[in-house]
Coordinates of C-alpha atoms and ligand atoms in Angstrom, one line a residue:
X604 CA 122.8 57.1 112.0
X605 CA 122.9 60.1 114.3
X606 CA 122.6 59.4 118.1
X607 CA 121.7 62.3 120.4
X608 CA 121.2 62.4 124.2
X609 CA 118.6 64.4 126.3
X610 CA 116.8 65.8 123.2
X611 CA 113.8 68.2 123.8
X612 CA 110.8 66.6 122.2
X613 CA 108.6 69.8 122.2
X614 CA 109.5 70.6 118.5
X615 CA 108.7 67.0 117.5
X616 CA 105.1 66.6 118.8
X617 CA 102.3 68.8 117.5
X618 CA 100.8 69.2 121.0
X619 CA 104.1 70.9 121.9
X620 CA 104.3 69.1 125.1
X621 CA 107.6 69.6 126.9
X622 CA 109.5 66.4 127.5
X623 CA 112.9 64.9 126.6
X624 CA 114.0 61.8 124.9
X625 CA 116.9 60.2 126.8
X626 CA 118.2 58.9 123.5
X627 CA 117.1 59.9 120.1
X628 CA 118.3 58.3 116.9
X629 CA 117.8 59.9 113.5
X630 CA 117.0 57.2 110.9
X631 CA 117.6 58.3 107.3
X632 CA 117.8 54.9 105.6
X633 CA 117.2 51.2 106.0
X634 CA 121.0 50.9 106.6
X635 CA 120.6 53.2 109.6
X636 CA 118.1 50.8 111.2
X637 CA 120.4 47.9 110.6
X638 CA 123.4 49.8 112.1
X639 CA 121.2 50.6 115.1
X640 CA 120.1 47.0 115.6
X641 CA 123.7 45.8 115.4
X642 CA 124.7 48.3 118.2
X643 CA 125.4 46.4 121.4
X644 CA 123.6 49.0 123.6
X645 CA 120.9 50.4 121.3
X646 CA 120.1 47.2 119.5
X647 CA 118.4 45.3 122.4
X648 CA 116.9 48.5 124.0
X649 CA 113.1 49.2 123.9
X650 CA 112.3 51.6 121.0
X651 CA 109.6 54.1 120.2
X652 CA 109.1 55.1 116.5
X653 CA 108.4 58.8 116.1
X654 CA 106.9 60.1 112.8
X655 CA 105.5 63.7 112.6
X656 CA 104.4 63.5 116.3
X657 CA 101.0 64.6 115.2
X658 CA 99.1 61.8 116.9
X659 CA 100.8 61.3 120.2
X660 CA 100.4 62.6 123.8
X661 CA 103.7 62.5 125.7
X662 CA 103.1 62.1 129.4
X663 CA 106.8 62.3 130.6
X664 CA 110.4 61.9 129.5
X665 CA 110.6 59.1 127.0
X666 CA 112.8 56.2 128.1
X667 CA 112.7 53.9 125.1
X668 CA 115.1 54.9 122.4
X669 CA 113.2 57.3 120.1
X670 CA 113.7 56.6 116.5
X671 CA 113.0 59.7 114.5
X672 CA 112.2 58.6 111.0
X673 CA 113.8 60.9 108.4
X674 CA 113.7 58.7 105.3
X675 CA 113.1 61.1 102.4
X676 CA 112.3 61.0 98.7
X677 CA 109.2 60.9 96.4
X678 CA 108.9 59.5 92.9
X679 CA 106.6 57.9 90.4
X680 CA 107.8 54.3 90.6
X681 CA 105.5 52.5 88.2
X682 CA 102.4 52.9 86.0
X683 CA 99.7 50.4 85.4
X684 CA 96.9 50.6 82.9
X685 CA 94.7 51.9 85.8
X686 CA 97.0 53.8 88.2
X687 CA 100.1 55.9 88.9
X688 CA 102.1 54.2 91.6
X689 CA 103.7 56.9 93.6
X690 CA 106.2 56.3 96.4
X691 CA 107.3 58.6 99.3
X692 CA 109.9 58.2 102.1
X693 CA 108.3 57.8 105.5
X694 CA 109.9 61.1 106.7
X695 CA 108.3 63.2 104.1
X696 CA 105.7 65.7 105.3
X697 CA 102.2 64.4 104.4
X698 CA 100.7 67.7 103.2
X699 CA 103.8 68.5 101.1
X700 CA 103.6 65.1 99.5
X701 CA 99.8 65.6 98.7
X702 CA 100.7 69.0 97.1
X703 CA 103.5 67.4 95.1
X704 CA 101.3 64.6 93.7
X705 CA 98.8 67.2 92.4
X706 CA 101.6 69.3 90.9
X707 CA 102.9 66.2 89.1
X708 CA 99.4 65.5 87.7
X709 CA 98.5 62.5 89.9
X710 CA 95.3 63.5 91.7
X711 CA 93.6 61.3 94.3
X712 CA 94.9 62.5 97.7
X713 CA 93.3 66.0 97.5
X714 CA 90.6 65.2 100.2
X715 CA 93.3 64.5 102.6
X716 CA 95.2 67.8 102.2
X717 CA 96.6 69.5 105.3
X718 CA 96.4 66.4 107.6
X719 CA 99.4 67.0 109.9
X720 CA 102.1 64.5 110.2
X721 CA 104.4 62.4 108.0
X722 CA 103.9 59.9 105.2
X723 CA 105.2 57.1 107.4
X724 CA 102.7 57.7 110.1
X725 CA 99.7 57.9 107.7
X726 CA 99.1 54.1 107.4
X727 CA 99.5 53.6 111.2
X728 CA 96.1 55.3 111.9
X729 CA 94.8 55.0 108.3
X730 CA 94.3 58.8 108.1
X731 CA 91.2 60.1 106.4
X732 CA 89.2 63.2 105.7
X733 CA 86.2 64.3 103.6
X734 CA 85.2 60.9 102.4
X735 CA 88.6 59.4 101.5
X736 CA 90.8 57.3 103.7
X737 CA 94.4 56.3 103.2
X738 CA 93.4 52.7 102.5
X739 CA 91.4 53.8 99.4
X740 CA 94.7 55.0 97.8
X741 CA 97.2 52.7 99.4
X742 CA 99.3 50.2 97.3
X743 CA 101.9 48.8 99.7
X744 CA 104.6 49.8 102.1
X745 CA 108.1 48.7 103.1
X746 CA 109.1 48.4 106.8
X747 CA 112.0 47.1 108.8
X748 CA 111.4 44.5 111.4
X749 CA 112.9 46.0 114.6
X750 CA 113.6 42.5 116.0
X751 CA 115.4 40.9 113.1
X752 CA 116.4 43.9 110.9
X753 CA 114.7 42.4 107.9
X754 CA 113.1 44.6 105.3
X755 CA 109.6 43.4 104.4
X756 CA 106.6 44.6 102.2
X757 CA 103.0 44.7 103.2
X758 CA 99.9 45.1 101.0
X759 CA 96.6 46.7 102.2
X760 CA 95.1 43.4 103.5
X761 CA 98.2 42.7 105.6
X762 CA 98.0 46.2 107.1
X763 CA 94.5 45.3 108.3
X764 CA 93.2 48.9 108.0
X765 CA 90.1 50.0 109.9
X766 CA 88.7 53.3 110.9
X767 CA 91.7 55.2 112.3
X768 CA 93.3 51.7 112.8
X769 CA 95.8 49.2 111.4
X770 CA 98.1 46.3 112.4
X771 CA 100.6 48.9 113.5
X772 CA 98.4 50.0 116.4
X773 CA 98.1 46.5 117.9
X774 CA 100.3 44.2 119.9
X775 CA 100.7 40.6 119.0
X776 CA 97.8 39.2 121.0
X777 CA 95.1 41.7 119.9
X778 CA 96.1 41.7 116.2
X779 CA 96.2 38.0 115.9
X780 CA 92.4 37.9 116.1
X781 CA 91.9 40.8 113.6
X782 CA 94.6 40.2 111.0
X783 CA 93.9 37.6 108.4
X784 CA 97.2 36.1 107.6
X785 CA 99.6 39.0 108.0
X786 CA 102.9 37.2 107.9
X787 CA 106.1 39.2 108.5
X788 CA 109.3 38.0 107.2
X789 CA 108.4 34.4 107.8
X790 CA 107.1 35.0 111.4
X791 CA 103.8 34.0 112.7
X792 CA 100.8 36.3 112.4
X793 CA 101.5 39.2 114.6
X794 CA 100.4 42.7 115.6
X795 CA 103.2 45.1 114.7
X796 CA 103.0 47.8 117.4
X797 CA 106.6 48.7 118.4
X798 CA 107.8 46.0 115.9
X799 CA 107.9 47.6 112.5
X800 CA 109.5 50.8 111.3
X801 CA 107.8 52.0 108.1
X802 CA 110.4 53.3 105.7
X803 CA 108.4 53.9 102.4
X804 CA 104.8 54.0 101.4
X805 CA 103.4 53.5 97.9
X806 CA 100.0 54.9 96.7
X807 CA 97.9 53.8 93.7
X808 CA 96.4 57.0 92.3
X809 CA 93.8 56.1 89.7
X810 CA 94.2 57.4 86.1
X811 CA 90.4 57.6 85.8
X812 CA 90.2 60.2 88.5
X813 CA 86.8 60.9 90.0
X814 CA 86.0 63.6 92.5
X815 CA 84.9 62.3 95.9
X816 CA 82.1 64.6 97.0
X817 CA 79.1 64.2 99.2
X818 CA 80.6 65.6 102.4
X819 CA 78.6 68.5 103.8
X820 CA 81.5 70.9 104.1
X821 CA 82.5 70.2 100.4
X822 CA 78.9 70.4 99.1
X823 CA 78.7 73.8 100.8
X824 CA 81.8 75.0 98.9
X825 CA 80.4 73.7 95.6
X826 CA 77.2 75.7 96.2
X827 CA 79.1 78.8 97.1
X828 CA 81.2 78.6 93.9
X829 CA 78.2 77.5 91.8
X830 CA 80.4 74.5 90.7
X831 CA 79.0 71.0 90.1
X832 CA 82.2 69.3 88.7
X833 CA 85.2 70.5 90.7
X834 CA 88.8 69.7 89.7
X835 CA 91.1 68.0 92.1
X836 CA 92.9 71.4 92.7
X837 CA 89.6 73.0 93.6
X838 CA 88.8 70.2 96.1
X839 CA 92.3 70.6 97.5
X840 CA 91.8 74.4 98.0
X841 CA 88.4 73.9 99.6
X842 CA 89.6 71.2 102.0
X843 CA 92.5 73.5 103.0
X844 CA 90.1 76.4 103.5
X845 CA 87.6 74.3 105.6
X846 CA 90.4 72.8 107.7
X847 CA 92.0 76.2 108.3
X848 CA 88.6 77.7 109.4
X849 CA 87.7 74.8 111.7
X850 CA 90.9 73.2 113.0
X851 CA 93.7 74.8 114.9
X852 CA 97.0 75.1 113.1
X853 CA 99.4 73.0 115.2
X854 CA 102.2 75.5 114.4
X855 CA 100.2 78.1 116.3
X856 CA 98.1 76.1 118.9
X857 CA 99.4 72.7 119.9
X858 CA 97.0 69.9 119.2
X859 CA 96.8 66.3 117.8
X860 CA 93.7 66.7 115.5
X861 CA 90.6 64.8 116.5
X862 CA 91.2 63.5 120.0
X863 CA 88.5 60.8 120.0
X864 CA 87.2 58.5 117.3
X865 CA 83.6 58.9 116.1
X866 CA 81.9 55.9 117.9
X867 CA 79.8 53.3 116.1
X868 CA 76.7 52.0 117.7
X869 CA 73.9 49.5 116.7
X870 CA 70.6 50.9 115.3
X871 CA 69.0 49.9 118.7
X872 CA 71.6 51.9 120.7
X873 CA 71.0 54.9 118.4
X874 CA 67.3 54.8 119.2
X875 CA 68.2 55.0 122.9
X876 CA 70.6 57.9 122.2
X877 CA 68.0 59.8 120.1
X878 CA 65.6 59.4 123.0
X879 CA 68.2 61.2 125.2
X880 CA 68.7 63.9 122.6
X881 CA 66.9 64.0 119.3
X882 CA 69.4 66.4 117.8
X883 CA 72.4 63.9 118.0
X884 CA 74.4 64.0 114.7
X885 CA 74.5 60.5 113.3
X886 CA 75.2 58.8 110.0
X887 CA 73.8 55.4 108.9
X888 CA 76.5 53.0 107.7
X889 CA 76.1 50.4 104.9
X890 CA 76.3 47.6 107.4
X891 CA 73.3 48.9 109.4
X892 CA 75.3 50.3 112.2
X893 CA 75.3 54.1 113.0
X894 CA 78.2 56.4 113.4
X895 CA 77.8 59.2 115.9
X896 CA 79.7 62.5 115.7
X897 CA 81.9 62.6 118.8
X898 CA 82.4 66.3 118.4
X899 CA 78.7 66.8 118.8
X900 CA 78.4 64.5 121.8
X901 CA 81.2 66.5 123.6
X902 CA 79.8 69.8 122.5
X903 CA 76.4 69.0 123.8
X904 CA 77.9 68.2 127.2
X905 CA 79.1 71.8 127.3
X906 CA 82.8 71.2 126.9
X907 CA 83.7 73.8 124.2
X908 CA 86.2 76.2 125.6
X909 CA 86.7 74.4 129.0
X910 CA 90.2 73.6 130.3
X911 CA 92.2 71.5 132.8
X912 CA 95.3 73.5 133.5
X913 CA 96.7 74.6 130.1
X914 CA 94.9 71.7 128.3
X915 CA 91.6 72.9 126.7
X916 CA 88.8 72.0 124.4
X917 CA 89.0 74.0 121.1
X918 CA 86.3 76.6 120.8
X919 CA 85.4 75.9 117.2
X920 CA 85.5 72.1 117.2
X921 CA 85.0 70.1 120.5
X922 CA 86.7 67.0 119.2
X923 CA 90.0 68.7 119.3
X924 CA 92.0 69.2 122.5
X925 CA 94.6 72.0 122.5
X926 CA 97.6 73.2 124.4
X927 CA 96.7 76.7 125.4
X928 CA 100.1 77.5 126.7
X929 CA 102.2 76.1 123.8
X930 CA 105.3 78.1 123.3
X931 CA 108.9 77.8 124.0
X932 CA 108.7 79.0 127.6
X933 CA 107.8 75.6 129.1
X934 CA 104.4 76.9 130.4
X935 CA 102.3 74.7 128.2
X936 CA 100.0 71.8 129.1
X937 CA 101.5 68.6 130.4
X938 CA 100.5 65.3 128.9
X939 CA 98.9 64.6 132.3
X940 CA 96.7 67.6 132.0
X941 CA 95.6 66.6 128.5
X942 CA 94.8 63.0 129.7
X943 CA 92.9 64.3 132.8
X944 CA 90.8 66.5 130.5
X945 CA 90.3 63.6 128.1
X946 CA 89.1 61.3 131.0
X947 CA 86.7 64.0 132.3
X948 CA 85.2 64.3 128.8
X949 CA 84.9 60.5 128.5
X950 CA 83.1 60.4 131.9
X951 CA 80.6 63.2 131.1
X952 CA 79.8 61.7 127.6
X953 CA 79.3 58.3 129.2
X954 CA 77.0 59.6 131.9
X955 CA 74.8 61.4 129.5
X956 CA 74.8 59.1 126.5
X957 CA 76.1 55.7 127.7
X958 CA 78.9 55.9 125.1
X959 CA 82.6 55.4 126.0
X960 CA 84.7 57.6 123.6
X961 CA 87.9 56.0 122.4
X962 CA 91.0 58.3 122.1
X963 CA 92.7 58.5 118.7
X964 CA 96.2 59.5 119.7
X965 CA 98.9 57.1 121.1
X966 CA 99.7 57.9 124.7
X967 CA 103.5 57.7 125.3
Ligands
EPU2361 N1 79.9 69.0 115.6 C1 79.4 69.8 116.6 N2 80.1 70.4 117.5 C2 81.5 70.3 117.5 C3 82.1 69.5 116.5 C4 81.3 68.9 115.6 O1 78.1 69.9 116.6 O2 82.1 70.9 118.4 C5 79.1 68.3 114.6 C6 79.3 69.1 113.2 O3 78.5 70.1 113.1 C7 79.0 68.0 112.3 C8 79.5 66.7 112.9 O4 79.6 67.0 114.3 O5 77.6 67.9 112.0 C9 80.8 66.2 112.4 O6 81.8 67.2 112.4 P1 82.9 67.4 111.3 O7 82.2 67.3 109.9 O8 83.7 68.6 111.6 O9 83.7 66.1 111.3 P2 84.2 65.2 112.5 O10 83.4 63.9 112.6 O11 84.3 66.0 113.8 C10 86.0 63.8 111.1 C11 87.4 63.4 111.4 C12 88.4 64.5 111.0 C13 88.2 64.8 109.5 C14 86.7 65.3 109.4 C15 86.3 65.5 107.9 C16 87.4 61.7 113.1 C17 87.7 61.4 114.5 N3 87.6 62.9 112.7 O12 85.7 64.9 112.1 O13 89.7 64.0 111.1 O14 89.0 65.9 109.2 O15 85.8 64.2 109.8 O16 86.4 64.4 107.2 O17 87.0 60.8 112.3 C18 91.5 63.8 112.6 O18 91.3 62.6 112.6 O19 92.5 64.3 113.3 C19 90.6 64.6 111.9 C20 90.7 66.0 112.0

């Protein structure tokens, strides 16, 4: 366990917002967590678990003890008749892990290539792209209870995955209503926000691999390449190309991916929205509800390219907020500017369409 004081967090959040952690502890193993919890000062202190920092907006210096998860390792741990069970340490870079699984001959994660962040953060918001979500490939995870130090394992049902959502995003009271029977180390049913530190995640990658197609951007690539049965490697390459063309690379322009979730409305609400603008991009869901493209809603309110201070709306994809001043000079956007911009977008979309957009990142 490595304890550091007054640590700049700019390199550890993909928005590249300038802020400091008063105390940052690097966690490389379960033993490190247990040492931390036994420490008379750090043990009882409030804590914030930091993964790849790709889904957070930091609005000031962080007072809780920042736990930077650096548990590494990736391996095939088991094979069943149906799937390869592959495990990765929470500190592994997500995209590198996806690449590694393909190199090893275990396809299944290719649609989720190039999502920024770490393996440990991926279940927290049930990452997803081009028709595949983490929950479709998830087997189980190991986490440490930050109150008791106990190591526990959760299956998919216990993680209560939803669209960009899981038990790890909710506190005790909210999750109790949502999570059917998630029992943690003998405790009552609980939400696990600020409670669990994920150390390892296992994925079930099906031996009978089948391409997940049907997404407009991928269909376009298939037509361009005159290909009807792409390999996993081709899908991986196309997803990388589409993302590089559409989404800003956080290494170059600070951002946290999609800033808002795509909202779901009832069929009647959708009729009302279509009456306001017939061009609204929407997708019918299996349960009769309708998903709206938040990027389109924001775009149609004229936000592309607009800014508040150094926080801006990305020119090529209105769903992504960017830090225009990201650099090492400290002149970048503040978390406050990002949130002011986000609130102005929410207000304008609400006034035009009657829809309140819900932010995706965690505000720290
Ligand atoms: N659109 C516009 N203007 C915009 C942005 C989008 O008109 O400025 C329209 C597009 O033309 C398209 C529709 O909105 O018809 C949807 O856009 P896109 O296919 O780019 O996907 P998205 O809904 O904006 C979601 C995920 C992305 C994921 C892609 C591909 C969410 C919140 N976002 O974006 O995830 O990569 O689909 O699956 O669900 C992320 O979560 O950080 C993320 C990037």
